[in-house]
């Protein structure tokens, strides 16, 4: 008996004709294709009934994968199945699967049970699965699930994916706890591609680690059942987290999602681009991102009590360029970024922005972002006055060479602080603001001094006072006399040489007080300027 005849003899006798063909294809490493010639009959999530000619028992798949027959000479055994209706429950719990596995356009009757299972590579392409239970799953290669439909949720808690995790165009529903994808503690060696994903429940990735980039471009996350649509605190992404727009593939135009070919999805609202949307709260607290967090064009829809929370995240660049969040609150407290690339229209208004302890080194506005709007941005984040956001903004502007804008920010800080002072403090603040703008516009003091000097000189020129020591003092000189009154430190020998009476005496007193006020405010401004150096 030849080796080939021996291998064929090992096929169980209880196999149907369809299953026997799969057995032989497994030994050959060939694709066993049960799809209909009518493409309309091949949608695994559709309503068409698939008969016995397309049915394969889950127990047979488990036998092939865990204890399958040896490959034919010169071949590598693998499970490549297309267009099959898998009956029963595929249970590979705790098993080790060495053959390559690729299932296309397959419909599963029951959930897939893969907890603590080990694969080399597992690819499910455009399949329909009631639920995937795969906690602590490990793969040395990829886990791919592009364009699959999983109605009852996916569990990948503490899974370890050796290279790529591909969830592009996946449609997933929620489990009994309202979670669509439970991936707490998951580790992905390279990229996690989840563009155009449709999640109807919470996407949970607490403490997850992604070796390269996490792509959620064009995805739509909806969770009307709980507080958050994306719950990923302590997420670590070695490069970038993308939540921007994505091109929607069209079968008619030949656009494709590699490596699995053309999708039959139709672009919504007649557009070929779909933005990222999050309907529910978002939590990225304590996340670490090696390159950037990209929110270009993203849309966030939240209830008033929900948050877009990025507390204490660290990233070289935050691209906050989405649409203004609809409802909810944006929280960046304690976050640290190098470059803040943003749009004025992306930020929420007063009471919906919190930035206590938010640190950034450079501002890179996209489009028009005038200083008056930047000050509104700071004010929106501080319903109760706090000096730190103003001081940080001023420092960043000063470091970028925008000294005038930096002074305007500090002036706005003092004016905002004045609102919190008692009446006497407000009065003194108003006087400083009116005269020299808290020292940030010292040229005002020169102007006021010149005006007072000119007016005073004309006023006192109409009256020559009596000398205190006749024959000993200087000659009467109204301009020098007024200048001596206005300069509180310099003594020109005029004010102590003459005796004023009546309203002239009161005018002289006003001049002295005005000189002290101007000198004090200028000194305060100079002191602040020196501290900034």
Short mmCIF file of C-alpha atoms in Angstrom, two decimals:
data_model
loop_
_atom_site.label_atom_id
_atom_site.label_comp_id
_atom_site.label_asym_id
_atom_site.label_seq_id
_atom_site.Cartn_x
_atom_site.Cartn_y
_atom_site.Cartn_z
CA UNK A 1 0.00 0.00 0.00
CA UNK A 2 1.41 3.41 -1.01
CA UNK A 3 1.77 6.31 1.40
CA UNK A 4 -1.06 8.18 -0.34
CA UNK A 5 -3.39 5.19 -0.05
CA UNK A 6 -2.47 4.85 3.61
CA UNK A 7 -3.32 8.52 4.29
CA UNK A 8 -6.66 8.26 2.56
CA UNK A 9 -7.54 5.17 4.54
CA UNK A 10 -7.28 7.15 7.74
CA UNK A 11 -10.31 9.31 6.92
CA UNK A 12 -13.17 8.44 9.34
CA UNK A 13 -15.99 6.47 7.82
CA UNK A 14 -18.70 8.72 9.25
CA UNK A 15 -17.66 11.71 7.13
CA UNK A 16 -20.06 13.14 4.59
CA UNK A 17 -18.95 13.65 1.03
CA UNK A 18 -18.35 17.33 1.78
CA UNK A 19 -16.33 16.58 4.91
CA UNK A 20 -14.28 13.92 3.16
CA UNK A 21 -13.32 16.50 0.56
CA UNK A 22 -12.21 18.87 3.36
CA UNK A 23 -10.14 16.05 4.93
CA UNK A 24 -8.25 15.50 1.71
CA UNK A 25 -7.81 19.23 1.08
CA UNK A 26 -6.30 19.56 4.57
CA UNK A 27 -3.68 16.94 3.72
CA UNK A 28 -2.95 18.69 0.46
CA UNK A 29 -2.78 22.14 2.06
CA UNK A 30 -5.32 23.28 -0.55
CA UNK A 31 -8.32 25.59 -0.27
CA UNK A 32 -11.64 23.77 0.00
CA UNK A 33 -14.17 26.13 -1.55
CA UNK A 34 -17.89 25.57 -0.97
CA UNK A 35 -19.05 28.96 -2.16
CA UNK A 36 -21.87 29.27 -4.65
CA UNK A 37 -21.40 30.59 -8.14
CA UNK A 38 -24.07 33.16 -7.25
CA UNK A 39 -22.25 35.84 -5.18
CA UNK A 40 -25.55 36.80 -3.55
CA UNK A 41 -25.67 33.39 -1.87
CA UNK A 42 -22.27 33.74 -0.20
CA UNK A 43 -22.88 36.41 2.44
CA UNK A 44 -22.37 34.54 5.74
CA UNK A 45 -24.39 37.19 7.62
CA UNK A 46 -27.24 37.06 5.08
CA UNK A 47 -30.60 35.33 5.26
CA UNK A 48 -29.98 32.64 2.67
CA UNK A 49 -30.18 29.05 3.93
CA UNK A 50 -27.04 27.01 3.39
CA UNK A 51 -27.83 23.31 2.91
CA UNK A 52 -25.99 20.09 3.81
CA UNK A 53 -23.76 20.40 0.76
CA UNK A 54 -22.09 23.37 2.50
CA UNK A 55 -22.16 22.02 6.06
CA UNK A 56 -19.11 20.94 8.03
CA UNK A 57 -19.18 19.79 11.63
CA UNK A 58 -17.17 21.86 14.13
CA UNK A 59 -15.93 18.63 15.68
CA UNK A 60 -14.24 17.72 12.40
CA UNK A 61 -12.48 21.10 12.29
CA UNK A 62 -11.28 20.54 15.86
CA UNK A 63 -9.98 17.07 14.96
CA UNK A 64 -8.14 18.38 11.91
CA UNK A 65 -6.56 21.25 13.82
CA UNK A 66 -5.61 19.40 17.00
CA UNK A 67 -4.98 15.83 15.76
CA UNK A 68 -5.17 16.04 12.00
CA UNK A 69 -3.74 13.55 9.53
CA UNK A 70 -0.21 14.05 8.24
CA UNK A 71 0.34 16.03 5.08
CA UNK A 72 0.79 14.32 1.74
CA UNK A 73 4.40 13.93 0.70
CA UNK A 74 5.77 17.28 -0.48
CA UNK A 75 2.79 19.20 0.95
CA UNK A 76 2.12 21.22 4.14
CA UNK A 77 -1.18 20.50 5.88
CA UNK A 78 -3.38 23.52 6.49
CA UNK A 79 -7.04 24.34 6.97
CA UNK A 80 -8.21 26.61 4.17
CA UNK A 81 -11.99 26.59 4.02
CA UNK A 82 -14.33 28.93 2.16
CA UNK A 83 -18.11 29.25 2.10
CA UNK A 84 -18.86 26.59 4.75
CA UNK A 85 -21.62 26.38 7.34
CA UNK A 86 -19.90 25.17 10.51
CA UNK A 87 -22.42 23.31 12.67
CA UNK A 88 -22.03 22.79 16.40
CA UNK A 89 -19.51 24.58 18.60
CA UNK A 90 -15.88 24.87 17.60
CA UNK A 91 -14.08 24.28 20.90
CA UNK A 92 -10.29 24.40 20.85
CA UNK A 93 -9.86 25.51 24.47
CA UNK A 94 -6.30 25.06 25.70
CA UNK A 95 -5.22 23.38 22.47
CA UNK A 96 -2.13 23.84 20.35
CA UNK A 97 -2.86 24.40 16.65
CA UNK A 98 0.17 24.06 14.39
CA UNK A 99 -1.44 24.12 10.90
CA UNK A 100 -2.08 27.41 9.15
CA UNK A 101 -5.78 28.34 9.44
CA UNK A 102 -7.72 30.53 7.02
CA UNK A 103 -11.53 30.54 6.94
CA UNK A 104 -13.29 32.70 4.34
CA UNK A 105 -16.99 33.52 4.03
CA UNK A 106 -17.84 30.89 6.64
CA UNK A 107 -20.97 30.89 8.79
CA UNK A 108 -20.74 29.50 12.31
CA UNK A 109 -23.80 28.06 14.00
CA UNK A 110 -22.46 28.62 17.53
CA UNK A 111 -19.70 30.58 19.24
CA UNK A 112 -16.01 29.84 18.78
CA UNK A 113 -14.23 28.80 21.97
CA UNK A 114 -10.48 29.49 21.79
CA UNK A 115 -9.42 30.40 25.35
CA UNK A 116 -5.77 29.67 26.11
CA UNK A 117 -5.39 28.25 22.63
CA UNK A 118 -2.13 28.57 20.72
CA UNK A 119 -1.96 29.25 16.97
CA UNK A 120 0.72 30.06 14.50
CA UNK A 121 -1.60 32.19 12.37
CA UNK A 122 -5.40 32.43 12.46
CA UNK A 123 -7.30 34.24 9.73
CA UNK A 124 -11.07 34.63 9.62
CA UNK A 125 -12.04 36.61 6.54
CA UNK A 126 -15.60 37.92 6.15
CA UNK A 127 -17.06 35.24 8.43
CA UNK A 128 -20.17 35.34 10.62
CA UNK A 129 -19.62 34.16 14.20
CA UNK A 130 -22.20 34.44 17.02
CA UNK A 131 -19.39 35.10 19.54
CA UNK A 132 -15.63 34.66 19.84
CA UNK A 133 -14.28 33.62 23.22
CA UNK A 134 -10.47 33.82 23.05
CA UNK A 135 -9.10 34.98 26.41
CA UNK A 136 -5.35 34.36 26.73
CA UNK A 137 -5.13 33.28 23.11
CA UNK A 138 -1.59 33.27 21.76
CA UNK A 139 -0.32 33.44 18.19
CA UNK A 140 3.24 33.51 16.98
CA UNK A 141 1.96 35.14 13.78
CA UNK A 142 -1.19 37.10 12.90
CA UNK A 143 -4.78 37.16 14.06
CA UNK A 144 -6.92 38.52 11.23
CA UNK A 145 -10.69 39.10 11.28
CA UNK A 146 -11.35 41.58 8.45
CA UNK A 147 -15.00 42.22 7.53
CA UNK A 148 -16.28 39.61 9.96
CA UNK A 149 -19.60 39.91 11.80
CA UNK A 150 -19.63 38.90 15.47
CA UNK A 151 -23.01 39.60 17.03
CA UNK A 152 -22.27 38.58 20.63
CA UNK A 153 -18.93 40.24 21.22
CA UNK A 154 -15.26 39.26 21.19
CA UNK A 155 -13.14 38.44 24.19
CA UNK A 156 -9.37 38.76 23.78
CA UNK A 157 -8.42 39.48 27.38
CA UNK A 158 -4.68 38.98 27.98
CA UNK A 159 -4.23 37.61 24.46
CA UNK A 160 -0.74 37.72 22.96
CA UNK A 161 -0.57 38.34 19.22
CA UNK A 162 2.90 37.79 17.80
CA UNK A 163 2.68 40.16 14.84
CA UNK A 164 -0.48 41.91 13.54
CA UNK A 165 -4.05 42.03 14.79
CA UNK A 166 -6.37 42.96 11.91
CA UNK A 167 -9.96 43.95 12.72
CA UNK A 168 -10.60 46.20 9.72
CA UNK A 169 -14.26 46.59 8.74
CA UNK A 170 -15.27 44.25 11.56
CA UNK A 171 -18.87 44.56 12.77
CA UNK A 172 -19.25 43.49 16.39
CA UNK A 173 -22.16 43.57 18.81
CA UNK A 174 -22.17 43.52 22.59
CA UNK A 175 -22.10 40.70 25.09
CA UNK A 176 -24.36 40.48 28.12
CA UNK A 177 -22.24 43.08 29.94
CA UNK A 178 -22.46 45.59 27.12
CA UNK A 179 -18.88 44.98 25.93
CA UNK A 180 -18.25 44.59 22.21
CA UNK A 181 -14.51 43.85 22.33
CA UNK A 182 -12.91 42.93 25.66
CA UNK A 183 -9.16 43.18 25.13
CA UNK A 184 -7.81 44.17 28.55
CA UNK A 185 -4.13 43.37 28.83
CA UNK A 186 -3.78 42.33 25.19
CA UNK A 187 -0.29 42.48 23.66
CA UNK A 188 0.12 43.00 19.92
CA UNK A 189 3.65 42.62 18.60
CA UNK A 190 3.24 44.96 15.64
CA UNK A 191 0.19 46.83 14.28
CA UNK A 192 -3.39 46.73 15.47
CA UNK A 193 -5.42 47.67 12.40
CA UNK A 194 -9.07 48.38 13.16
CA UNK A 195 -10.02 50.92 10.52
CA UNK A 196 -13.73 51.17 9.60
CA UNK A 197 -14.64 49.00 12.56
CA UNK A 198 -18.30 49.11 13.68
CA UNK A 199 -18.67 48.42 17.42
CA UNK A 200 -22.07 48.35 19.12
CA UNK A 201 -20.90 48.23 22.71
CA UNK A 202 -17.79 49.13 24.69
CA UNK A 203 -14.37 48.71 23.12
CA UNK A 204 -12.27 47.85 26.15
CA UNK A 205 -8.46 47.82 26.05
CA UNK A 206 -7.31 48.54 29.59
CA UNK A 207 -3.58 48.09 29.98
CA UNK A 208 -3.12 46.97 26.37
CA UNK A 209 0.23 47.18 24.57
CA UNK A 210 0.69 47.69 20.82
CA UNK A 211 4.19 47.28 19.41
CA UNK A 212 3.81 49.70 16.50
CA UNK A 213 0.60 51.66 15.76
CA UNK A 214 -3.08 51.43 16.64
CA UNK A 215 -5.33 52.45 13.76
CA UNK A 216 -9.00 53.26 14.35
CA UNK A 217 -9.39 55.49 11.31
CA UNK A 218 -12.95 55.69 10.06
CA UNK A 219 -14.29 53.47 12.84
CA UNK A 220 -17.65 54.08 14.50
CA UNK A 221 -17.91 53.19 18.19
CA UNK A 222 -21.36 53.27 19.77
CA UNK A 223 -22.23 52.32 23.31
CA UNK A 224 -25.71 53.41 24.40
CA UNK A 225 -25.57 50.74 27.11
CA UNK A 226 -22.81 52.19 29.30
CA UNK A 227 -20.64 55.16 30.19
CA UNK A 228 -17.84 54.72 27.63
CA UNK A 229 -17.53 53.66 24.02
CA UNK A 230 -13.72 53.40 24.19
CA UNK A 231 -12.24 52.44 27.54
CA UNK A 232 -8.45 52.16 27.27
CA UNK A 233 -6.61 53.54 30.33
CA UNK A 234 -2.89 52.74 30.60
CA UNK A 235 -2.75 51.96 26.90
CA UNK A 236 0.78 51.81 25.49
CA UNK A 237 1.34 52.37 21.77
CA UNK A 238 4.95 52.47 20.67
CA UNK A 239 4.19 54.79 17.76
CA UNK A 240 0.83 56.41 16.95
CA UNK A 241 -2.82 56.16 17.83
CA UNK A 242 -4.89 57.16 14.80
CA UNK A 243 -8.53 58.20 15.08
CA UNK A 244 -8.93 60.09 11.83
CA UNK A 245 -10.74 59.59 8.52
CA UNK A 246 -10.43 56.54 6.28
CA UNK A 247 -11.29 55.76 2.69
CA UNK A 248 -14.30 53.47 2.33
CA UNK A 249 -13.62 50.68 -0.20
CA UNK A 250 -16.05 50.15 -3.04
CA UNK A 251 -16.38 46.97 -5.05
CA UNK A 252 -17.46 49.00 -8.06
CA UNK A 253 -14.29 51.08 -8.14
CA UNK A 254 -11.94 48.23 -7.41
CA UNK A 255 -10.73 49.77 -4.15
CA UNK A 256 -9.51 47.06 -1.82
CA UNK A 257 -8.39 46.45 1.72
CA UNK A 258 -5.16 44.49 1.59
CA UNK A 259 -4.48 41.67 1.88
CA UNK A 260 -7.99 40.33 1.36
CA UNK A 261 -9.30 42.09 -1.71
CA UNK A 262 -12.42 44.08 -2.46
CA UNK A 263 -15.14 44.93 0.02
CA UNK A 264 -18.74 45.26 -0.99
CA UNK A 265 -19.48 48.06 1.49
CA UNK A 266 -21.12 51.21 0.10
CA UNK A 267 -19.79 54.55 1.33
CA UNK A 268 -22.29 56.34 3.61
CA UNK A 269 -23.88 59.56 2.40
CA UNK A 270 -22.19 59.30 -0.96
CA UNK A 271 -18.67 59.95 0.34
CA UNK A 272 -15.56 57.88 -0.04
CA UNK A 273 -14.15 59.10 3.28
CA UNK A 274 -15.54 58.23 6.69
CA UNK A 275 -14.46 60.04 9.85
CA UNK A 276 -13.85 58.36 13.18
CA UNK A 277 -16.92 58.64 15.41
CA UNK A 278 -17.26 57.88 19.10
CA UNK A 279 -20.80 57.87 20.50
CA UNK A 280 -20.15 57.66 24.21
CA UNK A 281 -17.30 58.49 26.55
CA UNK A 282 -13.62 57.95 25.76
CA UNK A 283 -10.95 57.11 28.33
CA UNK A 284 -7.22 57.13 27.55
CA UNK A 285 -5.97 58.03 31.04
CA UNK A 286 -2.27 57.38 31.73
CA UNK A 287 -1.66 56.32 28.14
CA UNK A 288 1.81 56.37 26.57
CA UNK A 289 2.14 57.04 22.84
CA UNK A 290 5.58 57.09 21.21
CA UNK A 291 4.81 59.37 18.26
CA UNK A 292 1.35 60.93 18.35
CA UNK A 293 -2.34 60.83 19.15
CA UNK A 294 -4.21 61.84 15.99
CA UNK A 295 -7.82 63.06 16.24
CA UNK A 296 -7.98 64.70 12.81
CA UNK A 297 -11.63 65.15 11.82
CA UNK A 298 -12.88 62.92 14.65
CA UNK A 299 -16.42 63.32 15.96
CA UNK A 300 -17.39 62.75 19.59
CA UNK A 301 -21.00 62.58 20.74
CA UNK A 302 -21.48 62.36 24.49
CA UNK A 303 -24.09 62.79 27.17
CA UNK A 304 -23.50 65.72 29.56
CA UNK A 305 -22.02 63.46 32.26
CA UNK A 306 -19.64 61.65 29.91
CA UNK A 307 -16.02 62.60 29.29
CA UNK A 308 -13.38 62.52 26.63
CA UNK A 309 -10.73 61.80 29.23
CA UNK A 310 -7.01 61.97 28.46
CA UNK A 311 -5.71 62.51 31.97
CA UNK A 312 -1.94 62.20 32.33
CA UNK A 313 -1.31 60.93 28.80
CA UNK A 314 2.19 61.40 27.42
CA UNK A 315 2.94 61.83 23.71
CA UNK A 316 5.28 63.90 21.54
CA UNK A 317 2.31 65.23 19.58
CA UNK A 318 -1.41 65.62 20.20
CA UNK A 319 -3.37 66.46 17.06
CA UNK A 320 -6.62 67.84 18.45
CA UNK A 321 -8.22 68.69 15.13
CA UNK A 322 -11.60 67.00 15.23
CA UNK A 323 -15.02 68.54 15.38
CA UNK A 324 -16.09 70.26 18.58
CA UNK A 325 -17.38 67.47 20.86
CA UNK A 326 -21.14 67.30 20.98
CA UNK A 327 -21.92 67.28 24.68
CA UNK A 328 -19.72 65.93 27.44
CA UNK A 329 -16.42 67.28 28.67
CA UNK A 330 -12.80 67.19 27.46
CA UNK A 331 -10.30 66.48 30.26
CA UNK A 332 -6.53 66.88 29.74
CA UNK A 333 -5.54 67.27 33.38
CA UNK A 334 -1.94 66.25 33.98
CA UNK A 335 -1.30 65.43 30.31
CA UNK A 336 2.16 66.16 28.87
CA UNK A 337 2.76 66.71 25.16
CA UNK A 338 5.55 68.31 23.18
CA UNK A 339 3.57 69.62 20.20
CA UNK A 340 -0.08 70.61 20.50
CA UNK A 341 -1.47 70.79 16.99
CA UNK A 342 -5.04 72.07 17.18
CA UNK A 343 -7.90 74.06 15.69
CA UNK A 344 -9.92 76.75 17.39
CA UNK A 345 -13.15 75.06 16.24
CA UNK A 346 -12.15 71.74 17.84
CA UNK A 347 -12.31 72.85 21.49
CA UNK A 348 -15.47 72.92 23.62
CA UNK A 349 -16.71 76.00 25.41
CA UNK A 350 -16.66 77.10 29.06
CA UNK A 351 -17.42 74.44 31.63
CA UNK A 352 -16.62 71.61 29.22
CA UNK A 353 -12.83 71.75 29.25
CA UNK A 354 -10.43 70.86 32.07
CA UNK A 355 -6.66 71.34 31.72
CA UNK A 356 -5.28 71.54 35.26
CA UNK A 357 -1.62 70.58 35.05
CA UNK A 358 -1.73 70.18 31.26
CA UNK A 359 1.77 70.81 29.88
CA UNK A 360 2.80 71.45 26.28
CA UNK A 361 6.00 72.84 24.79
CA UNK A 362 4.91 74.10 21.36
CA UNK A 363 1.66 75.32 19.87
CA UNK A 364 1.05 74.52 16.20
CA UNK A 365 -2.38 75.94 15.29
CA UNK A 366 -4.00 74.69 12.11
CA UNK A 367 -5.91 77.49 10.44
CA UNK A 368 -6.75 80.81 12.07
CA UNK A 369 -6.31 80.77 15.83
CA UNK A 370 -6.03 84.44 16.97
CA UNK A 371 -4.73 85.22 20.42
CA UNK A 372 -8.15 86.40 21.57
CA UNK A 373 -9.49 82.91 20.85
CA UNK A 374 -6.49 81.29 22.55
CA UNK A 375 -7.32 83.33 25.66
CA UNK A 376 -10.93 82.16 25.40
CA UNK A 377 -9.55 78.61 25.28
CA UNK A 378 -7.67 79.15 28.55
CA UNK A 379 -10.65 80.84 30.17
CA UNK A 380 -12.92 77.96 29.14
CA UNK A 381 -10.60 75.58 30.99
CA UNK A 382 -10.53 77.65 34.20
CA UNK A 383 -14.03 78.41 35.47
CA UNK A 384 -12.23 79.35 38.70
CA UNK A 385 -9.15 81.47 38.18
CA UNK A 386 -5.83 79.61 38.07
CA UNK A 387 -2.60 81.34 37.03
CA UNK A 388 -0.79 78.24 35.69
CA UNK A 389 -2.55 77.96 32.28
CA UNK A 390 -1.87 81.64 31.55
CA UNK A 391 1.76 81.40 32.63
CA UNK A 392 2.36 78.27 30.54
CA UNK A 393 0.78 79.84 27.47
CA UNK A 394 2.87 82.99 27.92
CA UNK A 395 6.06 80.95 28.32
CA UNK A 396 5.34 78.91 25.18
CA UNK A 397 4.63 82.06 23.17
CA UNK A 398 7.74 83.77 24.49
CA UNK A 399 9.91 80.75 23.63
CA UNK A 400 8.58 80.86 20.09
CA UNK A 401 9.52 84.55 19.76
CA UNK A 402 6.02 86.00 20.18
CA UNK A 403 6.86 88.38 23.02
CA UNK A 404 3.99 90.77 22.37
CA UNK A 405 1.43 87.96 22.57
CA UNK A 406 3.11 86.64 25.71
CA UNK A 407 2.68 90.07 27.38
CA UNK A 408 -0.97 90.15 26.35
CA UNK A 409 -1.50 86.74 27.97
CA UNK A 410 0.08 87.89 31.24
CA UNK A 411 -2.02 91.05 31.15
CA UNK A 412 -5.12 88.90 30.71
CA UNK A 413 -4.00 86.82 33.71
CA UNK A 414 -3.82 89.92 35.96
CA UNK A 415 -7.19 91.17 34.75
CA UNK A 416 -8.74 87.77 35.44
CA UNK A 417 -7.10 87.66 38.86
CA UNK A 418 -8.45 91.15 39.64
CA UNK A 419 -11.99 89.78 39.45
CA UNK A 420 -11.28 87.58 42.50
CA UNK A 421 -9.94 90.42 44.70
CA UNK A 422 -11.81 92.49 47.32
CA UNK A 423 -12.93 96.01 46.49
CA UNK A 424 -9.67 97.72 47.51
CA UNK A 425 -7.62 95.26 45.47
CA UNK A 426 -9.86 95.73 42.47
CA UNK A 427 -9.48 99.51 42.72
CA UNK A 428 -5.69 99.28 42.90
CA UNK A 429 -5.69 96.79 40.03
CA UNK A 430 -7.84 99.04 37.89
CA UNK A 431 -5.48 101.94 38.57
CA UNK A 432 -2.46 99.85 37.51
CA UNK A 433 -4.29 98.59 34.45
CA UNK A 434 -5.45 102.06 33.42
CA UNK A 435 -2.07 103.71 33.88
CA UNK A 436 0.57 101.20 32.73
CA UNK A 437 -1.37 97.94 32.11
CA UNK A 438 0.24 96.24 35.13
CA UNK A 439 3.67 97.22 33.85
CA UNK A 440 3.34 95.37 30.56
CA UNK A 441 2.91 98.66 28.71
CA UNK A 442 5.41 100.94 30.51
CA UNK A 443 5.35 103.54 27.76
CA UNK A 444 1.99 104.58 29.14
CA UNK A 445 3.78 105.95 32.23
CA UNK A 446 5.92 108.19 30.04
CA UNK A 447 2.82 109.49 28.28
CA UNK A 448 1.00 110.15 31.55
CA UNK A 449 4.08 111.81 33.00
CA UNK A 450 4.40 114.09 29.97
CA UNK A 451 0.73 115.03 30.10
CA UNK A 452 0.84 115.81 33.81
CA UNK A 453 4.09 117.74 33.41
CA UNK A 454 2.66 119.89 30.59
CA UNK A 455 -0.64 120.59 32.35
CA UNK A 456 1.08 121.29 35.67
CA UNK A 457 3.59 123.64 34.07
CA UNK A 458 0.83 125.73 32.51
CA UNK A 459 -1.15 125.71 35.73
CA UNK A 460 1.67 126.84 38.03
CA UNK A 461 2.96 129.40 35.49
CA UNK A 462 -0.07 131.53 36.46
CA UNK A 463 1.12 131.86 40.07
CA UNK A 464 4.57 132.48 41.53
CA UNK A 465 4.55 131.25 45.16
CA UNK A 466 6.36 132.81 48.10
CA UNK A 467 9.88 131.55 48.69
CA UNK A 468 10.48 129.75 51.99
CA UNK A 469 13.96 131.26 52.30
CA UNK A 470 14.02 134.54 50.37
CA UNK A 471 17.32 135.24 48.66
CA UNK A 472 18.63 131.71 49.23
CA UNK A 473 16.52 129.44 47.03
CA UNK A 474 16.48 128.93 43.25
CA UNK A 475 14.58 131.11 40.83
CA UNK A 476 10.95 130.21 40.21
CA UNK A 477 10.70 127.76 37.27
CA UNK A 478 7.25 126.17 36.82
CA UNK A 479 8.39 123.27 34.52
CA UNK A 480 11.21 122.27 36.92
CA UNK A 481 8.90 122.65 39.91
CA UNK A 482 6.27 120.29 38.40
CA UNK A 483 8.97 117.80 37.37
CA UNK A 484 10.31 117.79 40.93
CA UNK A 485 6.81 117.05 42.22
CA UNK A 486 6.29 114.15 39.77
CA UNK A 487 9.63 112.42 40.37
CA UNK A 488 9.43 110.91 43.88
CA UNK A 489 13.09 109.90 44.16
CA UNK A 490 14.98 112.64 42.32
CA UNK A 491 15.34 116.00 44.14
CA UNK A 492 15.68 118.98 41.81
CA UNK A 493 15.58 121.47 44.71
CA UNK A 494 12.29 123.04 43.64
CA UNK A 495 9.43 121.57 45.65
CA UNK A 496 11.05 122.32 49.05
CA UNK A 497 11.92 125.93 48.11
CA UNK A 498 8.42 127.34 47.65
CA UNK A 499 5.31 127.70 49.79
CA UNK A 500 2.03 126.94 48.01
CA UNK A 501 -1.32 127.91 49.45
CA UNK A 502 -4.98 127.28 48.63
CA UNK A 503 -5.89 125.24 45.59
CA UNK A 504 -2.28 125.39 44.38
CA UNK A 505 -1.27 123.40 47.44
CA UNK A 506 -3.90 120.75 46.68
CA UNK A 507 -2.77 120.59 43.05
CA UNK A 508 0.83 120.07 44.17
CA UNK A 509 -0.28 117.23 46.46
CA UNK A 510 -2.12 115.53 43.59
CA UNK A 511 1.02 115.80 41.46
CA UNK A 512 3.10 114.12 44.17
CA UNK A 513 0.59 111.27 44.58
CA UNK A 514 0.36 110.78 40.82
CA UNK A 515 4.14 110.57 40.61
CA UNK A 516 4.25 107.90 43.31
CA UNK A 517 1.51 105.85 41.61
CA UNK A 518 3.26 105.97 38.25
CA UNK A 519 6.63 105.14 39.79
CA UNK A 520 5.20 102.23 41.79
CA UNK A 521 3.44 100.67 38.83
CA UNK A 522 6.50 101.06 36.61
CA UNK A 523 8.68 99.47 39.30
CA UNK A 524 6.24 96.55 39.58
CA UNK A 525 6.31 96.08 35.83
CA UNK A 526 10.12 96.20 35.70
CA UNK A 527 10.28 93.65 38.53
CA UNK A 528 7.99 91.24 36.63
CA UNK A 529 10.04 91.75 33.48
CA UNK A 530 13.25 90.88 35.34
CA UNK A 531 11.69 87.74 36.81
CA UNK A 532 10.74 86.60 33.29
CA UNK A 533 14.36 86.81 32.11
#
